[in-house]
Amino acid sequence: MKTSLHWAAIHGLPRAYLKTQARRGDPFARIMTDRRAQANPYLLADRIREQGRVVRTPYTWVTADHGVVRDVLRSTDFGVIVPAELDVPRPMRALIRATDPRLPNPIEPPAMLSLDPPAHTRYRKLVAQEFTPRAVRRLTDRIDEVTGELLAALGTRQRADLITDFAVELPAAIISEMLGIPRDVRRRMLAAGEAGAALLDTGISWRAYRRAQAALLDAREFLDEHLDLLRAEPGDNILSALVAGGQLTKRELMYTTALLAGAGFETTVNLIGNGVVALHEHPDQLDLLTAEPGLWPGAIEEILRYDSPVQWTARKALRDIEVGGRRISRGAVITLLLGGANRDPEIFTDPNTFDITRSNAREHVSFSSGVHACLGATLARTEGTIALRALHEQFPTLRIESAPPRRELVNLRGYAHIPALLGSRTRSMV
């Protein structure tokens, strides 16, 4: 009963309302709930942008304007969204608090994704040094090594699912090693991350919510065991350092670990998968990369811009404020369409064209901005560059065998499977 009430308060009621609004043609509601719209949510983002820089909907303010999105993300006048603090009737807030299952949900406090400074600053400082460009450069050889092992295994086959056999395995291996998570526990971590990813959406079904809660319950169990093990036998990894530092409670450690683990592979999986599909839908761009491998870093930025792995985020106004010419009241929520902002024609010329030589592709907001800018952005870029380049250099005749199905998610945009014919393999490893 407690679980169903929590779902009803956070997802069930918004789900019913958004579906009603979607049937009435509301483009924002359609982005959130209409599976058909997920084939190309950017068309609906264009419709929202045509209505103004900031648009009022019955559920939230919404924007696909690049300038507004960037400014709100960087502004101290906006804070993150916490379900128990939403501007909803007091009985609803009380219900959300009373039914909180207290599972290691990476999008609820004390996970730093759901905290504003100074609490957010405290958590981030504890782990930020492990994700700096310098720290990621030290990981490059290991990323190369894991990529080579995965491609060698694919080389024995004619067909592969480039998501489950490759895109998932690389970032999962790297973040697991960074967190000291043993190989025999990695599958449980992946299952928890996959099911828990649905919680980043608004108005998910009861079935998806139950699956996510079960996954987080399992995550709490194996994290409890894992943290005890690291306390007794510390290793050279992030979690061992956090445990030894003694600055976080066990609950805080669990939530921080869940966030780092999930963010450590979810974004990169979608980046690699979206990149494979984009390049194979635009063979001229892939040919250009084959001829000029030095273009790969720019190609990664264009992949991130063209089909963002994270489609939206939200903030609440901490005071009455004017944004994009509209007056937003204290406590009101504004939804920022990151993917839509990445197709803003005021910033990106011919935004619906995939162009790996685009000079300002890095101006995308796929990794957010401001104090909540993605901690693992450099790691994701590095993994994506190494993985996609090595894959196409090792299998130059690779082709997608059939239409790849999308994940049943709105916010985390990627593919569930990419069935591919690998073709001939080059002899030398990258």
CSV table of C-alpha atoms in Angstrom, one decimal:
chain,number,residue,atom,x,y,z
A,1,MET,CA,0.0,0.0,0.0
A,2,LYS,CA,2.8,2.4,0.9
A,3,THR,CA,4.6,1.8,-2.4
A,4,SER,CA,1.4,2.3,-4.4
A,5,LEU,CA,0.6,5.5,-2.6
A,6,HIS,CA,4.1,6.9,-3.3
A,7,TRP,CA,3.8,6.0,-7.0
A,8,ALA,CA,0.3,7.6,-7.2
A,9,ALA,CA,1.6,10.8,-5.6
A,10,ILE,CA,4.7,11.2,-7.7
A,11,HIS,CA,3.8,9.4,-11.0
A,12,GLY,CA,0.3,8.2,-11.1
A,13,LEU,CA,-1.6,11.5,-10.9
A,14,PRO,CA,0.9,13.3,-13.3
A,15,ARG,CA,0.7,10.4,-15.7
A,16,ALA,CA,-3.1,10.6,-15.9
A,17,TYR,CA,-3.0,14.4,-16.3
A,18,LEU,CA,-0.3,14.4,-19.0
A,19,LYS,CA,-2.0,11.7,-21.0
A,20,THR,CA,-5.2,13.8,-21.0
A,21,GLN,CA,-3.3,16.8,-22.1
A,22,ALA,CA,-1.4,14.7,-24.8
A,23,ARG,CA,-4.8,13.7,-26.3
A,24,ARG,CA,-5.6,17.3,-26.5
A,25,GLY,CA,-2.5,17.9,-28.6
A,26,ASP,CA,-0.2,19.6,-25.9
A,27,PRO,CA,3.3,19.1,-27.4
A,28,PHE,CA,5.0,19.0,-24.0
A,29,ALA,CA,2.6,16.3,-22.7
A,30,ARG,CA,3.1,14.4,-25.9
A,31,ILE,CA,6.9,14.5,-25.4
A,32,MET,CA,6.4,13.0,-21.9
A,33,THR,CA,3.9,10.3,-22.7
A,34,ASP,CA,3.3,9.6,-26.4
A,35,ARG,CA,5.5,6.7,-27.5
A,36,ARG,CA,5.0,7.6,-31.1
A,37,ALA,CA,6.4,11.1,-30.4
A,38,GLN,CA,9.6,9.5,-29.2
A,39,ALA,CA,10.7,8.7,-32.7
A,40,ASN,CA,11.4,12.4,-33.1
A,41,PRO,CA,10.8,14.5,-30.0
A,42,TYR,CA,12.6,17.4,-31.7
A,43,LEU,CA,9.6,18.2,-33.9
A,44,LEU,CA,7.6,18.8,-30.8
A,45,ALA,CA,10.4,20.8,-29.3
A,46,ASP,CA,10.2,23.0,-32.4
A,47,ARG,CA,6.5,23.5,-31.8
A,48,ILE,CA,7.2,24.6,-28.2
A,49,ARG,CA,10.0,26.9,-29.3
A,50,GLU,CA,7.6,28.5,-31.9
A,51,GLN,CA,5.2,29.5,-29.1
A,52,GLY,CA,7.9,31.5,-27.3
A,53,ARG,CA,11.2,31.3,-25.4
A,54,VAL,CA,9.4,30.2,-22.3
A,55,VAL,CA,5.9,28.6,-22.6
A,56,ARG,CA,3.3,28.1,-19.8
A,57,THR,CA,1.6,24.7,-19.8
A,58,PRO,CA,-1.0,23.5,-17.3
A,59,TYR,CA,1.7,21.3,-15.7
A,60,THR,CA,4.9,23.3,-15.9
A,61,TRP,CA,6.7,26.1,-17.6
A,62,VAL,CA,8.8,24.6,-20.4
A,63,THR,CA,11.5,25.9,-22.8
A,64,ALA,CA,13.5,24.6,-25.7
A,65,ASP,CA,15.4,27.9,-26.1
A,66,HIS,CA,19.2,27.3,-25.8
A,67,GLY,CA,19.9,30.6,-24.1
A,68,VAL,CA,17.1,30.2,-21.5
A,69,VAL,CA,18.2,26.6,-20.8
A,70,ARG,CA,21.8,27.6,-20.3
A,71,ASP,CA,20.9,30.6,-18.1
A,72,VAL,CA,18.6,28.7,-15.9
A,73,LEU,CA,21.1,25.8,-15.4
A,74,ARG,CA,23.7,28.4,-14.3
A,75,SER,CA,21.5,30.6,-12.2
A,76,THR,CA,21.5,30.5,-8.4
A,77,ASP,CA,17.9,31.7,-8.6
A,78,PHE,CA,16.8,28.2,-9.5
A,79,GLY,CA,17.2,24.9,-7.6
A,80,VAL,CA,16.8,21.2,-8.2
A,81,ILE,CA,13.5,19.4,-7.8
A,82,VAL,CA,12.7,17.3,-4.8
A,83,PRO,CA,9.3,15.5,-4.9
A,84,ALA,CA,8.6,16.2,-1.2
A,85,GLU,CA,9.1,19.9,-1.8
A,86,LEU,CA,7.1,20.5,-5.0
A,87,ASP,CA,4.5,23.3,-5.1
A,88,VAL,CA,1.6,20.9,-4.6
A,89,PRO,CA,-1.1,20.9,-1.9
A,90,ARG,CA,0.3,20.3,1.6
A,91,PRO,CA,-1.5,16.9,2.0
A,92,MET,CA,0.2,15.7,-1.2
A,93,ARG,CA,3.7,16.7,0.1
A,94,ALA,CA,3.0,15.0,3.4
A,95,LEU,CA,1.9,11.8,1.6
A,96,ILE,CA,5.1,11.8,-0.5
A,97,ARG,CA,7.3,12.1,2.7
A,98,ALA,CA,5.3,9.5,4.6
A,99,THR,CA,5.5,6.9,1.9
A,100,ASP,CA,9.2,7.4,1.0
A,101,PRO,CA,10.7,3.9,0.6
A,102,ARG,CA,14.2,5.2,1.5
A,103,LEU,CA,15.9,3.2,-1.2
A,104,PRO,CA,19.2,4.4,-2.9
A,105,ASN,CA,17.4,6.4,-5.6
A,106,PRO,CA,20.0,8.5,-7.4
A,107,ILE,CA,17.5,11.3,-8.0
A,108,GLU,CA,16.3,11.8,-4.4
A,109,PRO,CA,18.2,13.2,-1.4
A,110,PRO,CA,20.8,12.6,-0.2
A,111,ALA,CA,22.0,11.9,-3.7
A,112,MET,CA,23.9,15.1,-4.9
A,113,LEU,CA,21.8,15.3,-8.1
A,114,SER,CA,18.9,16.3,-5.8
A,115,LEU,CA,20.8,18.8,-3.6
A,116,ASP,CA,21.6,22.4,-4.0
A,117,PRO,CA,24.7,24.1,-2.6
A,118,PRO,CA,26.1,24.1,0.0
A,119,ALA,CA,25.1,20.4,0.6
A,120,HIS,CA,25.7,19.6,-3.1
A,121,THR,CA,29.2,21.2,-3.0
A,122,ARG,CA,30.2,19.1,0.0
A,123,TYR,CA,29.3,15.8,-1.8
A,124,ARG,CA,30.8,16.8,-5.1
A,125,LYS,CA,34.1,17.8,-3.7
A,126,LEU,CA,34.5,14.4,-2.2
A,127,VAL,CA,34.5,12.7,-5.6
A,128,ALA,CA,35.2,15.4,-8.2
A,129,GLN,CA,39.0,14.8,-8.3
A,130,GLU,CA,38.4,11.2,-9.7
A,131,PHE,CA,36.7,12.6,-12.8
A,132,THR,CA,38.9,15.5,-13.7
A,133,PRO,CA,40.5,15.5,-17.2
A,134,ARG,CA,43.8,14.6,-15.7
A,135,ALA,CA,42.3,11.6,-13.8
A,136,VAL,CA,40.5,10.4,-16.9
A,137,ARG,CA,43.7,10.6,-18.9
A,138,ARG,CA,45.2,8.1,-16.5
A,139,LEU,CA,42.3,5.8,-17.3
A,140,THR,CA,42.8,6.0,-21.1
A,141,ASP,CA,45.0,2.9,-21.3
A,142,ARG,CA,42.5,0.8,-19.4
A,143,ILE,CA,39.6,2.1,-21.6
A,144,ASP,CA,41.7,1.1,-24.7
A,145,GLU,CA,42.4,-2.3,-23.1
A,146,VAL,CA,38.7,-3.1,-22.3
A,147,THR,CA,37.6,-1.9,-25.7
A,148,GLY,CA,40.1,-4.2,-27.3
A,149,GLU,CA,39.0,-7.2,-25.3
A,150,LEU,CA,35.3,-6.6,-26.2
A,151,LEU,CA,36.1,-6.2,-29.9
A,152,ALA,CA,38.3,-9.3,-29.9
A,153,ALA,CA,35.3,-11.2,-28.5
A,154,LEU,CA,33.0,-9.8,-31.2
A,155,GLY,CA,35.6,-10.8,-33.8
A,156,THR,CA,34.7,-14.4,-33.3
A,157,ARG,CA,31.1,-13.7,-34.4
A,158,GLN,CA,29.2,-12.6,-37.5
A,159,ARG,CA,26.4,-10.9,-35.7
A,160,ALA,CA,26.1,-8.9,-32.4
A,161,ASP,CA,23.9,-6.6,-30.5
A,162,LEU,CA,26.0,-3.5,-30.2
A,163,ILE,CA,24.2,-2.4,-27.1
A,164,THR,CA,24.3,-5.5,-24.9
A,165,ASP,CA,27.5,-6.9,-26.3
A,166,PHE,CA,29.5,-3.6,-26.5
A,167,ALA,CA,28.0,-0.3,-25.5
A,168,VAL,CA,26.9,-1.5,-22.1
A,169,GLU,CA,30.0,-3.6,-21.3
A,170,LEU,CA,32.7,-0.9,-21.7
A,171,PRO,CA,31.4,1.8,-19.4
A,172,ALA,CA,30.1,-0.7,-16.9
A,173,ALA,CA,33.5,-2.3,-16.6
A,174,ILE,CA,35.2,1.1,-16.1
A,175,ILE,CA,32.9,2.5,-13.5
A,176,SER,CA,32.8,-0.8,-11.7
A,177,GLU,CA,36.6,-0.7,-11.4
A,178,MET,CA,36.5,2.9,-10.3
A,179,LEU,CA,34.0,2.0,-7.5
A,180,GLY,CA,35.7,-1.3,-6.6
A,181,ILE,CA,32.6,-3.3,-7.5
A,182,PRO,CA,33.6,-6.9,-8.2
A,183,ARG,CA,32.8,-8.6,-11.5
A,184,ASP,CA,30.4,-11.0,-9.9
A,185,VAL,CA,28.2,-8.1,-8.6
A,186,ARG,CA,28.4,-6.1,-11.8
A,187,ARG,CA,25.3,-7.8,-13.4
A,188,ARG,CA,23.2,-6.8,-10.3
A,189,MET,CA,24.5,-3.2,-10.7
A,190,LEU,CA,23.5,-3.1,-14.4
A,191,ALA,CA,20.1,-4.5,-13.7
A,192,ALA,CA,19.5,-2.0,-11.0
A,193,GLY,CA,20.7,0.8,-13.2
A,194,GLU,CA,18.5,-0.3,-16.2
A,195,ALA,CA,15.3,-0.6,-14.1
A,196,GLY,CA,16.0,2.5,-12.0
A,197,ALA,CA,16.6,4.7,-15.1
A,198,ALA,CA,12.8,4.8,-15.5
A,199,LEU,CA,12.6,7.0,-12.3
A,200,LEU,CA,14.1,9.8,-14.3
A,201,ASP,CA,10.9,10.0,-16.3
A,202,THR,CA,7.7,11.7,-15.2
A,203,GLY,CA,4.5,9.7,-14.9
A,204,ILE,CA,5.9,6.2,-15.3
A,205,SER,CA,3.6,3.2,-15.2
A,206,TRP,CA,2.9,1.3,-12.0
A,207,ARG,CA,4.6,-1.7,-13.6
A,208,ALA,CA,7.8,0.2,-14.4
A,209,TYR,CA,7.8,1.8,-10.9
A,210,ARG,CA,7.5,-1.6,-9.1
A,211,ARG,CA,10.3,-2.9,-11.3
A,212,ALA,CA,12.5,0.1,-10.4
A,213,GLN,CA,11.7,-0.3,-6.7
A,214,ALA,CA,12.6,-4.0,-6.7
A,215,ALA,CA,15.9,-3.2,-8.5
A,216,LEU,CA,16.7,-0.5,-5.9
A,217,LEU,CA,15.9,-2.8,-3.1
A,218,ASP,CA,18.4,-5.3,-4.5
A,219,ALA,CA,20.9,-2.4,-5.0
A,220,ARG,CA,20.6,-1.5,-1.3
A,221,GLU,CA,21.3,-5.1,-0.3
A,222,PHE,CA,24.5,-5.5,-2.4
A,223,LEU,CA,25.7,-2.0,-1.6
A,224,ASP,CA,25.3,-2.7,2.1
A,225,GLU,CA,27.5,-5.8,1.7
A,226,HIS,CA,29.9,-4.1,-0.6
A,227,LEU,CA,30.5,-1.1,1.7
A,228,ASP,CA,31.1,-3.5,4.6
A,229,LEU,CA,33.7,-5.4,2.6
A,230,LEU,CA,35.5,-2.2,1.6
A,231,ARG,CA,35.6,-1.1,5.2
A,232,ALA,CA,37.3,-4.4,6.2
A,233,GLU,CA,39.4,-4.7,3.0
A,234,PRO,CA,39.9,-1.3,1.3
A,235,GLY,CA,41.2,-1.1,-2.2
A,236,ASP,CA,42.5,1.6,-4.6
A,237,ASN,CA,39.1,3.0,-5.6
A,238,ILE,CA,36.7,5.9,-5.0
A,239,LEU,CA,34.5,4.1,-2.5
A,240,SER,CA,37.3,2.8,-0.4
A,241,ALA,CA,38.5,6.4,-0.1
A,242,LEU,CA,35.0,7.6,0.9
A,243,VAL,CA,34.6,4.9,3.4
A,244,ALA,CA,38.0,5.5,5.0
A,245,GLY,CA,37.4,9.3,5.0
A,246,GLY,CA,34.4,8.8,7.3
A,247,GLN,CA,32.7,12.0,6.1
A,248,LEU,CA,29.5,10.2,4.8
A,249,THR,CA,27.0,8.0,6.6
A,250,LYS,CA,26.3,4.6,5.2
A,251,ARG,CA,23.0,5.9,3.7
A,252,GLU,CA,24.9,8.8,2.1
A,253,LEU,CA,27.5,6.4,0.7
A,254,MET,CA,24.8,4.2,-0.8
A,255,TYR,CA,23.0,7.1,-2.6
A,256,THR,CA,26.3,8.5,-3.8
A,257,THR,CA,27.4,5.1,-5.1
A,258,ALA,CA,24.0,4.5,-6.8
A,259,LEU,CA,24.4,7.9,-8.6
A,260,LEU,CA,28.0,7.4,-9.7
A,261,ALA,CA,27.3,3.8,-10.9
A,262,GLY,CA,24.1,4.8,-12.8
A,263,ALA,CA,25.5,8.0,-14.3
A,264,GLY,CA,28.8,6.2,-15.0
A,265,PHE,CA,27.4,4.0,-17.7
A,266,GLU,CA,23.9,5.2,-18.6
A,267,THR,CA,25.0,8.3,-20.5
A,268,THR,CA,27.8,6.5,-22.3
A,269,VAL,CA,25.7,3.6,-23.4
A,270,ASN,CA,23.3,6.0,-25.1
A,271,LEU,CA,26.1,8.1,-26.5
A,272,ILE,CA,27.7,5.0,-28.1
A,273,GLY,CA,24.4,3.6,-29.4
A,274,ASN,CA,23.1,6.9,-30.7
A,275,GLY,CA,26.5,7.5,-32.3
A,276,VAL,CA,26.5,4.1,-34.1
A,277,VAL,CA,23.0,4.8,-35.6
A,278,ALA,CA,23.7,8.4,-36.5
A,279,LEU,CA,26.9,7.5,-38.3
A,280,HIS,CA,25.3,4.6,-40.2
A,281,GLU,CA,22.3,6.8,-41.2
A,282,HIS,CA,24.9,9.3,-42.5
A,283,PRO,CA,27.6,7.2,-44.3
A,284,ASP,CA,29.2,10.3,-45.8
A,285,GLN,CA,30.1,11.4,-42.3
A,286,LEU,CA,31.5,8.0,-41.4
A,287,ASP,CA,33.5,8.1,-44.6
A,288,LEU,CA,34.9,11.4,-43.6
A,289,LEU,CA,36.0,10.0,-40.2
A,290,THR,CA,37.7,7.1,-41.9
A,291,ALA,CA,39.6,9.5,-44.1
A,292,GLU,CA,40.4,11.9,-41.2
A,293,PRO,CA,40.4,10.2,-37.8
A,294,GLY,CA,41.4,13.4,-36.2
A,295,LEU,CA,37.8,14.5,-36.5
A,296,TRP,CA,36.6,11.9,-33.9
A,297,PRO,CA,36.5,14.3,-30.9
A,298,GLY,CA,34.3,16.8,-32.9
A,299,ALA,CA,32.1,13.9,-34.1
A,300,ILE,CA,31.4,12.9,-30.5
A,301,GLU,CA,30.3,16.5,-29.7
A,302,GLU,CA,28.0,16.4,-32.7
A,303,ILE,CA,26.5,13.1,-31.7
A,304,LEU,CA,25.8,14.5,-28.2
A,305,ARG,CA,24.2,17.6,-29.8
A,306,TYR,CA,22.2,15.8,-32.5
A,307,ASP,CA,20.7,13.1,-30.3
A,308,SER,CA,21.2,14.0,-26.6
A,309,PRO,CA,21.5,11.0,-24.3
A,310,VAL,CA,19.6,13.0,-21.7
A,311,GLN,CA,16.6,14.9,-23.0
A,312,TRP,CA,15.4,17.1,-20.2
A,313,THR,CA,15.8,18.3,-16.7
A,314,ALA,CA,13.8,20.6,-14.4
A,315,ARG,CA,14.4,23.3,-11.9
A,316,LYS,CA,12.2,25.3,-9.5
A,317,ALA,CA,12.3,29.0,-9.0
A,318,LEU,CA,13.7,30.0,-5.7
A,319,ARG,CA,12.2,33.5,-6.0
A,320,ASP,CA,10.0,35.5,-8.3
A,321,ILE,CA,12.0,36.0,-11.4
A,322,GLU,CA,11.7,37.0,-15.1
A,323,VAL,CA,13.0,34.4,-17.6
A,324,GLY,CA,12.8,34.7,-21.3
A,325,GLY,CA,10.4,37.6,-21.0
A,326,ARG,CA,8.0,35.7,-18.7
A,327,ARG,CA,7.4,36.2,-15.0
A,328,ILE,CA,7.9,32.9,-13.1
A,329,SER,CA,6.7,32.7,-9.5
A,330,ARG,CA,8.7,31.4,-6.6
A,331,GLY,CA,8.3,27.6,-6.3
A,332,ALA,CA,7.2,27.2,-9.9
A,333,VAL,CA,8.8,24.4,-12.0
A,334,ILE,CA,10.4,25.0,-15.4
A,335,THR,CA,11.3,22.0,-17.6
A,336,LEU,CA,14.4,22.4,-19.7
A,337,LEU,CA,14.3,20.5,-22.9
A,338,LEU,CA,18.1,19.8,-23.4
A,339,GLY,CA,17.6,17.9,-26.6
A,340,GLY,CA,15.4,20.6,-28.0
A,341,ALA,CA,17.9,23.3,-27.0
A,342,ASN,CA,20.5,21.4,-28.9
A,343,ARG,CA,18.5,21.9,-32.1
A,344,ASP,CA,17.9,25.7,-31.5
A,345,PRO,CA,18.4,27.3,-34.9
A,346,GLU,CA,19.4,30.6,-33.2
A,347,ILE,CA,22.6,28.8,-32.1
A,348,PHE,CA,23.1,25.9,-34.5
A,349,THR,CA,22.9,26.5,-38.3
A,350,ASP,CA,20.7,23.8,-40.0
A,351,PRO,CA,20.2,22.1,-36.5
A,352,ASN,CA,18.6,19.0,-37.9
A,353,THR,CA,21.6,18.3,-40.1
A,354,PHE,CA,24.2,15.8,-38.7
A,355,ASP,CA,27.6,17.4,-39.4
A,356,ILE,CA,30.7,16.2,-37.6
A,357,THR,CA,32.6,19.3,-38.7
A,358,ARG,CA,30.2,21.7,-37.0
A,359,SER,CA,32.4,24.3,-35.4
A,360,ASN,CA,30.2,25.0,-32.4
A,361,ALA,CA,28.8,21.5,-31.7
A,362,ARG,CA,30.4,21.7,-28.2
A,363,GLU,CA,27.9,24.4,-27.2
A,364,HIS,CA,25.4,21.7,-26.7
A,365,VAL,CA,23.8,21.3,-23.2
A,366,SER,CA,23.7,17.5,-23.2
A,367,PHE,CA,25.8,17.4,-20.0
A,368,SER,CA,23.8,20.2,-18.4
A,369,SER,CA,25.7,23.2,-17.1
A,370,GLY,CA,26.4,25.2,-13.9
A,371,VAL,CA,27.0,23.5,-10.6
A,372,HIS,CA,25.2,20.3,-11.7
A,373,ALA,CA,27.2,19.9,-14.9
A,374,CYS,CA,27.8,16.2,-15.5
A,375,LEU,CA,30.6,15.1,-13.3
A,376,GLY,CA,31.5,12.3,-15.7
A,377,ALA,CA,31.4,14.3,-18.9
A,378,THR,CA,35.1,13.9,-19.7
A,379,LEU,CA,35.0,10.2,-19.0
A,380,ALA,CA,31.9,9.8,-21.2
A,381,ARG,CA,33.6,11.7,-24.0
A,382,THR,CA,36.7,9.6,-23.7
A,383,GLU,CA,34.9,6.3,-23.6
A,384,GLY,CA,32.7,7.3,-26.5
A,385,THR,CA,35.6,8.5,-28.7
A,386,ILE,CA,37.7,5.3,-28.1
A,387,ALA,CA,34.7,2.9,-28.4
A,388,LEU,CA,33.2,4.3,-31.6
A,389,ARG,CA,36.5,4.9,-33.4
A,390,ALA,CA,37.8,1.4,-32.5
A,391,LEU,CA,34.5,-0.3,-33.4
A,392,HIS,CA,34.5,1.2,-36.9
A,393,GLU,CA,38.2,0.7,-37.5
A,394,GLN,CA,38.0,-2.9,-36.5
A,395,PHE,CA,34.8,-3.6,-38.4
A,396,PRO,CA,34.9,-1.2,-41.4
A,397,THR,CA,32.1,-3.1,-43.2
A,398,LEU,CA,29.8,-3.2,-40.2
A,399,ARG,CA,26.2,-2.5,-40.9
A,400,ILE,CA,23.0,-2.4,-38.9
A,401,GLU,CA,20.9,-5.4,-39.7
A,402,SER,CA,17.4,-4.2,-38.9
A,403,ALA,CA,15.7,-1.1,-37.4
A,404,PRO,CA,17.0,-0.8,-33.8
A,405,PRO,CA,14.3,-0.4,-31.2
A,406,ARG,CA,14.4,2.5,-28.8
A,407,ARG,CA,14.5,2.1,-25.0
A,408,GLU,CA,11.1,2.5,-23.4
A,409,LEU,CA,12.2,5.7,-21.7
A,410,VAL,CA,11.7,9.4,-22.4
A,411,ASN,CA,14.5,11.2,-20.6
A,412,LEU,CA,17.3,8.8,-21.2
A,413,ARG,CA,17.2,8.6,-25.0
A,414,GLY,CA,18.9,5.6,-26.5
A,415,TYR,CA,18.5,2.2,-28.1
A,416,ALA,CA,17.5,-1.1,-26.4
A,417,HIS,CA,19.2,-3.1,-29.1
A,418,ILE,CA,21.3,-2.5,-32.2
A,419,PRO,CA,21.4,-5.8,-34.2
A,420,ALA,CA,24.4,-5.6,-36.5
A,421,LEU,CA,26.2,-7.7,-39.1
A,422,LEU,CA,29.9,-7.2,-38.2
A,423,GLY,CA,31.4,-8.0,-41.6
A,424,SER,CA,35.1,-8.4,-42.1
A,425,ARG,CA,37.5,-7.5,-39.3
A,426,THR,CA,40.9,-5.7,-39.7
A,427,ARG,CA,43.9,-7.7,-38.5
A,428,SER,CA,45.5,-5.1,-36.2
A,429,MET,CA,44.0,-4.0,-32.9
A,430,VAL,CA,43.6,-0.4,-32.0
